[in-house]
Every structure is written in C-alpha cells, then in structure tokens.
GROMACS .gro file of C-alpha atoms in nm:
model
  243
    1MET     CA    1   1.096  -0.818   8.550
    2LEU     CA    2   0.890  -1.140   8.539
    3ASN     CA    3   0.773  -1.082   8.896
    4GLU     CA    4   0.650  -0.732   8.805
    5PHE     CA    5   0.480  -0.860   8.489
    6LEU     CA    6   0.292  -1.133   8.676
    7GLY     CA    7   0.214  -0.909   8.971
    8VAL     CA    8   0.366  -1.143   9.231
    9ASP     CA    9   0.658  -1.119   9.474
   10GLY     CA   10   0.848  -1.405   9.316
   11VAL     CA   11   0.822  -1.692   9.072
   12GLU     CA   12   0.943  -2.047   9.122
   13VAL     CA   13   1.035  -2.220   8.796
   14ILE     CA   14   1.010  -2.601   8.789
   15SER     CA   15   1.132  -2.812   8.498
   16LEU     CA   16   0.887  -3.080   8.391
   17SER     CA   17   1.122  -3.233   8.132
   18HIS     CA   18   1.340  -3.542   8.145
   19ARG     CA   19   1.694  -3.509   8.012
   20PHE     CA   20   1.818  -3.685   7.699
   21ALA     CA   21   2.108  -3.929   7.729
   22GLU     CA   22   2.180  -4.231   7.512
   23GLY     CA   23   2.068  -4.547   7.685
   24GLU     CA   24   1.855  -4.349   7.932
   25VAL     CA   25   1.556  -4.253   7.718
   26ARG     CA   26   1.245  -4.468   7.722
   27HIS     CA   27   1.071  -4.502   7.385
   28TYR     CA   28   0.716  -4.591   7.295
   29PRO     CA   29   0.737  -4.929   7.116
   30GLY     CA   30   0.835  -4.877   6.754
   31ASP     CA   31   0.957  -4.519   6.796
   32PRO     CA   32   1.313  -4.434   6.680
   33GLU     CA   33   1.599  -4.440   6.928
   34TYR     CA   34   1.758  -4.117   7.051
   35ARG     CA   35   2.108  -4.063   6.910
   36SER     CA   36   2.371  -3.794   6.963
   37GLU     CA   37   2.690  -3.786   6.752
   38PRO     CA   38   2.978  -3.537   6.785
   39VAL     CA   39   3.035  -3.318   6.479
   40ALA     CA   40   3.288  -3.068   6.615
   41ALA     CA   41   3.517  -3.084   6.917
   42LEU     CA   42   3.651  -2.789   7.112
   43GLU     CA   43   4.018  -2.898   7.098
   44ARG     CA   44   4.004  -2.968   6.723
   45ASP     CA   45   3.754  -2.715   6.587
   46GLY     CA   46   3.736  -2.447   6.852
   47TYR     CA   47   3.372  -2.517   6.929
   48VAL     CA   48   3.142  -2.804   7.023
   49LEU     CA   49   2.859  -2.926   6.797
   50ASN     CA   50   2.657  -3.247   6.808
   51TYR     CA   51   2.418  -3.403   6.557
   52VAL     CA   52   2.103  -3.519   6.737
   53SER     CA   53   1.852  -3.767   6.596
   54VAL     CA   54   1.525  -3.801   6.783
   55GLY     CA   55   1.161  -3.882   6.709
   56GLU     CA   56   0.901  -3.608   6.741
   57HIS     CA   57   0.736  -3.799   7.026
   58THR     CA   58   1.043  -3.915   7.216
   59GLY     CA   59   1.107  -3.821   7.578
   60THR     CA   60   0.919  -3.525   7.721
   61HIS     CA   61   0.727  -3.385   7.425
   62TRP     CA   62   0.413  -3.224   7.293
   63GLY     CA   63   0.183  -3.358   7.025
   64ALA     CA   64  -0.001  -3.151   6.765
   65PRO     CA   65  -0.362  -3.223   6.662
   66SER     CA   66  -0.243  -3.366   6.328
   67HIS     CA   67  -0.077  -3.650   6.521
   68PHE     CA   68  -0.406  -3.841   6.522
   69ASN     CA   69  -0.657  -3.650   6.312
   70GLU     CA   70  -0.648  -3.571   5.941
   71GLY     CA   71  -0.710  -3.206   5.862
   72GLU     CA   72  -0.628  -3.080   6.213
   73ALA     CA   73  -0.347  -2.836   6.296
   74ALA     CA   74   0.013  -2.942   6.238
   75ALA     CA   75   0.299  -2.802   6.445
   76HIS     CA   76   0.347  -2.494   6.229
   77GLU     CA   77  -0.025  -2.414   6.242
   78LEU     CA   78  -0.039  -2.380   6.620
   79ASN     CA   79  -0.015  -2.039   6.790
   80PRO     CA   80   0.218  -1.915   7.066
   81GLU     CA   81  -0.072  -1.897   7.313
   82ASP     CA   82  -0.132  -2.270   7.262
   83PHE     CA   83   0.193  -2.325   7.455
   84PHE     CA   84   0.134  -2.093   7.752
   85LEU     CA   85  -0.151  -2.226   7.965
   86PRO     CA   86  -0.283  -2.222   8.322
   87GLY     CA   87  -0.230  -2.564   8.475
   88VAL     CA   88  -0.399  -2.799   8.720
   89LEU     CA   89  -0.277  -3.130   8.859
   90ILE     CA   90  -0.476  -3.445   8.928
   91ASP     CA   91  -0.288  -3.694   9.146
   92VAL     CA   92  -0.381  -4.061   9.098
   93GLN     CA   93  -0.061  -4.217   9.231
   94ARG     CA   94  -0.249  -4.408   9.501
   95GLN     CA   95  -0.492  -4.558   9.249
   96ALA     CA   96  -0.213  -4.631   9.000
   97GLU     CA   97  -0.020  -4.829   9.260
   98GLN     CA   98  -0.311  -5.074   9.267
   99ASP     CA   99  -0.411  -5.066   8.901
  100ASP     CA  100  -0.175  -5.012   8.606
  101ASP     CA  101  -0.481  -4.952   8.386
  102TYR     CA  102  -0.647  -4.696   8.610
  103ALA     CA  103  -0.862  -4.459   8.405
  104VAL     CA  104  -0.951  -4.118   8.548
  105SER     CA  105  -1.330  -4.095   8.553
  106VAL     CA  106  -1.584  -3.813   8.545
  107SER     CA  107  -1.637  -3.882   8.916
  108ASP     CA  108  -1.266  -3.816   8.976
  109LEU     CA  109  -1.293  -3.484   8.792
  110GLU     CA  110  -1.601  -3.383   8.989
  111ALA     CA  111  -1.426  -3.476   9.314
  112TRP     CA  112  -1.127  -3.262   9.211
  113GLU     CA  113  -1.358  -2.967   9.148
  114ALA     CA  114  -1.528  -3.016   9.484
  115ALA     CA  115  -1.190  -3.001   9.656
  116HIS     CA  116  -1.015  -2.731   9.450
  117GLY     CA  117  -1.279  -2.531   9.263
  118PRO     CA  118  -1.379  -2.519   8.896
  119PHE     CA  119  -1.127  -2.605   8.628
  120PRO     CA  120  -0.986  -2.295   8.456
  121ALA     CA  121  -1.101  -2.237   8.100
  122GLU     CA  122  -0.866  -2.364   7.828
  123CYS     CA  123  -0.607  -2.502   8.067
  124ALA     CA  124  -0.357  -2.787   8.085
  125VAL     CA  125  -0.492  -3.077   8.293
  126LEU     CA  126  -0.190  -3.274   8.413
  127LEU     CA  127  -0.207  -3.629   8.546
  128ASN     CA  128   0.042  -3.750   8.806
  129THR     CA  129   0.039  -4.129   8.783
  130GLY     CA  130   0.375  -4.173   8.956
  131TRP     CA  131   0.526  -4.306   8.632
  132HIS     CA  132   0.781  -4.021   8.627
  133LYS     CA  133   0.951  -4.188   8.924
  134ARG     CA  134   1.016  -4.498   8.711
  135TRP     CA  135   1.222  -4.309   8.451
  136PRO     CA  136   1.459  -4.423   8.299
  137THR     CA  137   1.410  -4.790   8.394
  138THR     CA  138   1.217  -5.055   8.201
  139ARG     CA  139   0.948  -5.027   8.469
  140TYR     CA  140   0.851  -4.706   8.290
  141ASP     CA  141   0.765  -4.900   7.972
  142ASN     CA  142   0.582  -5.166   8.178
  143LEU     CA  143   0.525  -5.384   7.872
  144ASP     CA  144   0.285  -5.675   7.895
  145ALA     CA  145   0.330  -6.015   7.729
  146ASN     CA  146   0.216  -5.866   7.397
  147GLY     CA  147   0.463  -5.576   7.412
  148ILE     CA  148   0.192  -5.321   7.501
  149PRO     CA  149   0.276  -5.048   7.755
  150ARG     CA  150   0.050  -5.059   8.060
  151HIS     CA  151  -0.005  -4.729   8.235
  152PRO     CA  152  -0.294  -4.517   8.371
  153GLY     CA  153  -0.463  -4.239   8.177
  154PHE     CA  154  -0.793  -4.062   8.123
  155ALA     CA  155  -1.115  -4.245   8.042
  156PRO     CA  156  -1.271  -4.128   7.712
  157ASP     CA  157  -1.581  -3.991   7.888
  158ALA     CA  158  -1.359  -3.794   8.127
  159ALA     CA  159  -1.175  -3.635   7.835
  160ARG     CA  160  -1.508  -3.551   7.672
  161TRP     CA  161  -1.633  -3.400   8.002
  162LEU     CA  162  -1.329  -3.170   8.015
  163ILE     CA  163  -1.392  -3.064   7.656
  164ASP     CA  164  -1.765  -3.007   7.704
  165HIS     CA  165  -1.718  -2.816   8.033
  166GLY     CA  166  -1.463  -2.573   7.889
  167ALA     CA  167  -1.144  -2.687   8.065
  168LEU     CA  168  -1.034  -2.797   7.720
  169GLY     CA  169  -1.187  -2.540   7.489
  170ARG     CA  170  -1.061  -2.450   7.148
  171ARG     CA  171  -0.718  -2.477   7.303
  172GLY     CA  172  -0.582  -2.654   7.610
  173ALA     CA  173  -0.389  -2.970   7.691
  174LEU     CA  174  -0.398  -3.304   7.859
  175GLY     CA  175  -0.066  -3.386   8.022
  176THR     CA  176   0.076  -3.698   8.182
  177ASP     CA  177   0.399  -3.842   8.315
  178ALA     CA  178   0.328  -4.163   8.117
  179PHE     CA  179   0.352  -4.228   7.743
  180SER     CA  180   0.001  -4.109   7.658
  181PRO     CA  181  -0.314  -3.951   7.806
  182ASP     CA  182  -0.491  -4.273   7.702
  183ILE     CA  183  -0.452  -4.573   7.926
  184GLY     CA  184  -0.166  -4.770   7.775
  185SER     CA  185  -0.376  -5.073   7.685
  186ASP     CA  186  -0.622  -4.872   7.470
  187ASP     CA  187  -0.496  -4.933   7.118
  188THR     CA  188  -0.783  -4.723   6.975
  189PHE     CA  189  -0.633  -4.405   7.133
  190ALA     CA  190  -0.985  -4.276   7.194
  191VAL     CA  191  -0.873  -4.000   7.432
  192SER     CA  192  -0.603  -3.874   7.195
  193LYS     CA  193  -0.842  -3.864   6.902
  194ALA     CA  194  -1.092  -3.658   7.103
  195LEU     CA  195  -0.822  -3.430   7.244
  196TYR     CA  196  -0.635  -3.360   6.921
  197GLN     CA  197  -0.889  -3.127   6.764
  198GLU     CA  198  -0.897  -2.748   6.727
  199HIS     CA  199  -0.570  -2.627   6.889
  200ARG     CA  200  -0.559  -2.872   7.178
  201VAL     CA  201  -0.227  -3.048   7.243
  202SER     CA  202  -0.091  -3.332   7.453
  203LEU     CA  203   0.202  -3.300   7.694
  204GLU     CA  204   0.360  -3.637   7.757
  205VAL     CA  205   0.639  -3.805   7.956
  206LEU     CA  206   0.644  -3.520   8.209
  207ALA     CA  207   0.884  -3.511   8.505
  208ASN     CA  208   0.879  -3.372   8.861
  209LEU     CA  209   0.501  -3.360   8.893
  210ASP     CA  210   0.528  -3.412   9.271
  211GLN     CA  211   0.655  -3.054   9.293
  212LEU     CA  212   0.328  -2.905   9.165
  213PRO     CA  213   0.020  -2.799   9.364
  214PRO     CA  214  -0.331  -2.890   9.246
  215ARG     CA  215  -0.372  -2.550   9.080
  216GLY     CA  216  -0.232  -2.195   9.067
  217PHE     CA  217   0.053  -2.241   8.819
  218TRP     CA  218   0.119  -2.173   8.449
  219LEU     CA  219   0.297  -2.387   8.191
  220ALA     CA  220   0.543  -2.261   7.932
  221VAL     CA  221   0.610  -2.518   7.659
  222GLY     CA  222   0.905  -2.508   7.418
  223GLY     CA  223   1.031  -2.725   7.135
  224PHE     CA  224   1.102  -2.698   6.764
  225VAL     CA  225   0.833  -2.617   6.509
  226SER     CA  226   0.861  -2.809   6.184
  227ILE     CA  227   0.638  -2.763   5.879
  228ASP     CA  228   0.367  -3.031   5.890
  229GLY     CA  229   0.521  -3.169   6.211
  230ALA     CA  230   0.311  -3.384   6.445
  231GLY     CA  231   0.489  -3.270   6.762
  232SER     CA  232   0.827  -3.202   6.917
  233PRO     CA  233   1.058  -3.299   7.203
  234ALA     CA  234   1.003  -3.025   7.459
  235THR     CA  235   1.135  -2.825   7.744
  236ILE     CA  236   0.834  -2.759   7.966
  237TYR     CA  237   0.838  -2.531   8.269
  238ALA     CA  238   0.586  -2.469   8.542
  239LEU     CA  239   0.574  -2.115   8.681
  240LEU     CA  240   0.450  -2.089   9.040
  241PRO     CA  241   0.399  -1.765   9.234
  242LYS     CA  242   0.609  -1.778   9.551
  243THR     CA  243   0.419  -1.763   9.876
   0.00000   0.00000   0.00000
C-alpha cells in the first residue's frame, strides 16, 4: 500500500533513533537520567508494564520552537505535517575528525547545492558529524575541562542562509547526530534560537546517518505530544524509494 501511495516500486525504512537502556544513554549535562522501573510482571500480573522516566530532550528527540523562544509553538501547537518532511544529508565527518568545533558554513551549503542541486523547500537538513558512531560511550559527550560538550554543528550564518533561501521556511528542521545543531561550545545557542521560530523543529542525537544518501528521502518523526511541551524523545524513520 505504501509503495502504491508513494508511486515507487519499494520503500526502504531506516531507523534514525538510538535505543534506550539504563546506563547506555548519553545525556546533555544537567539533563535528567533515563530510568525504567517494572510495574507489572507477566508471571505475577499476566502482563508486562514499565514506568519510564525520561527528559524531553534525552536520546534521539525533537525540540519544539518553545524550547528556546518565548511565544513560539509548544509541542501541542505543532501540526502533523511538521513531522513529515523531505530530507537532505550533509556529511562533514572528514572535517569533524580534524576539528571538534567544525561549523558548517554558507560555503559548505553552496558546495552541497553545486553537487546535489537546490535544497528542497521546507525540508529537514541533516548533519552527519560521525558522532553517532561514538554512542553510547563518553566520547559522545566529549566534555572539555569546563564540562562543555564539544561537537560540530551549523554556523549561525549558515542556519540563517537556509532560512532565507527557503530550505527552512515556515516549517522544516535542522538535524544532527550530536547533541545540538549549534556547535557544542556555543553557549549562546545562536543557531537554535534562529531555528526555533514559526513551526521549525530540531532533530537531535540521530543514528545510522551513514545509511542515507545526500537527498531523495523523507523523514517521519514520532514521539509524545504534551501540552506546553518543549519536545519529545522520538522514533524517527527515513523512507527511501528502492532503486
């Protein structure tokens, strides 16, 4: 049915989410720990039920505009179409191997367009820094002497370029396999503050980005929607037409 709906011969579904397991979830400094406690057991109660405690921005997750900007949309004010987007992938693994603080520039975006064509309108721009390969070790956190995570991200002018050129219109997303679309050392969160307006969201701590092509796929983003929520842990899937 999905193949017929999309007009393709087949669809490959790729999970972009890390799994939750106690002791194997990396947390942004100061965020609550993931916990799972049994409530009911099959042999005693006839069914299994667990109580799960997790921060909105723990593990693979999405962030709502209200996460950084007063008056912008909270989780319950987003629309279903905000979570189903065409996707593109920018690979900076080579640069990130040499520079933990590598910031994707406007020149990088222009080079991507020269190689792969214009960015789709209102899309999800995903960044493969290689950090997903570090999960779930402490190398993922990559904390400096001051306890600040160090990881690549987008430069503020690159995020603004994507907004001004329509790739991030009234809706869209910046995605990354690291903690944030900002470089980790930017404690002003300039990229996040520019991104989180209108109905634009962030997709963070993504997995399996090496399995994606530069373009030609769609993202389907799940999670729970809480009133006035600032985000949610997420199951995120990439849908690729089979060739």
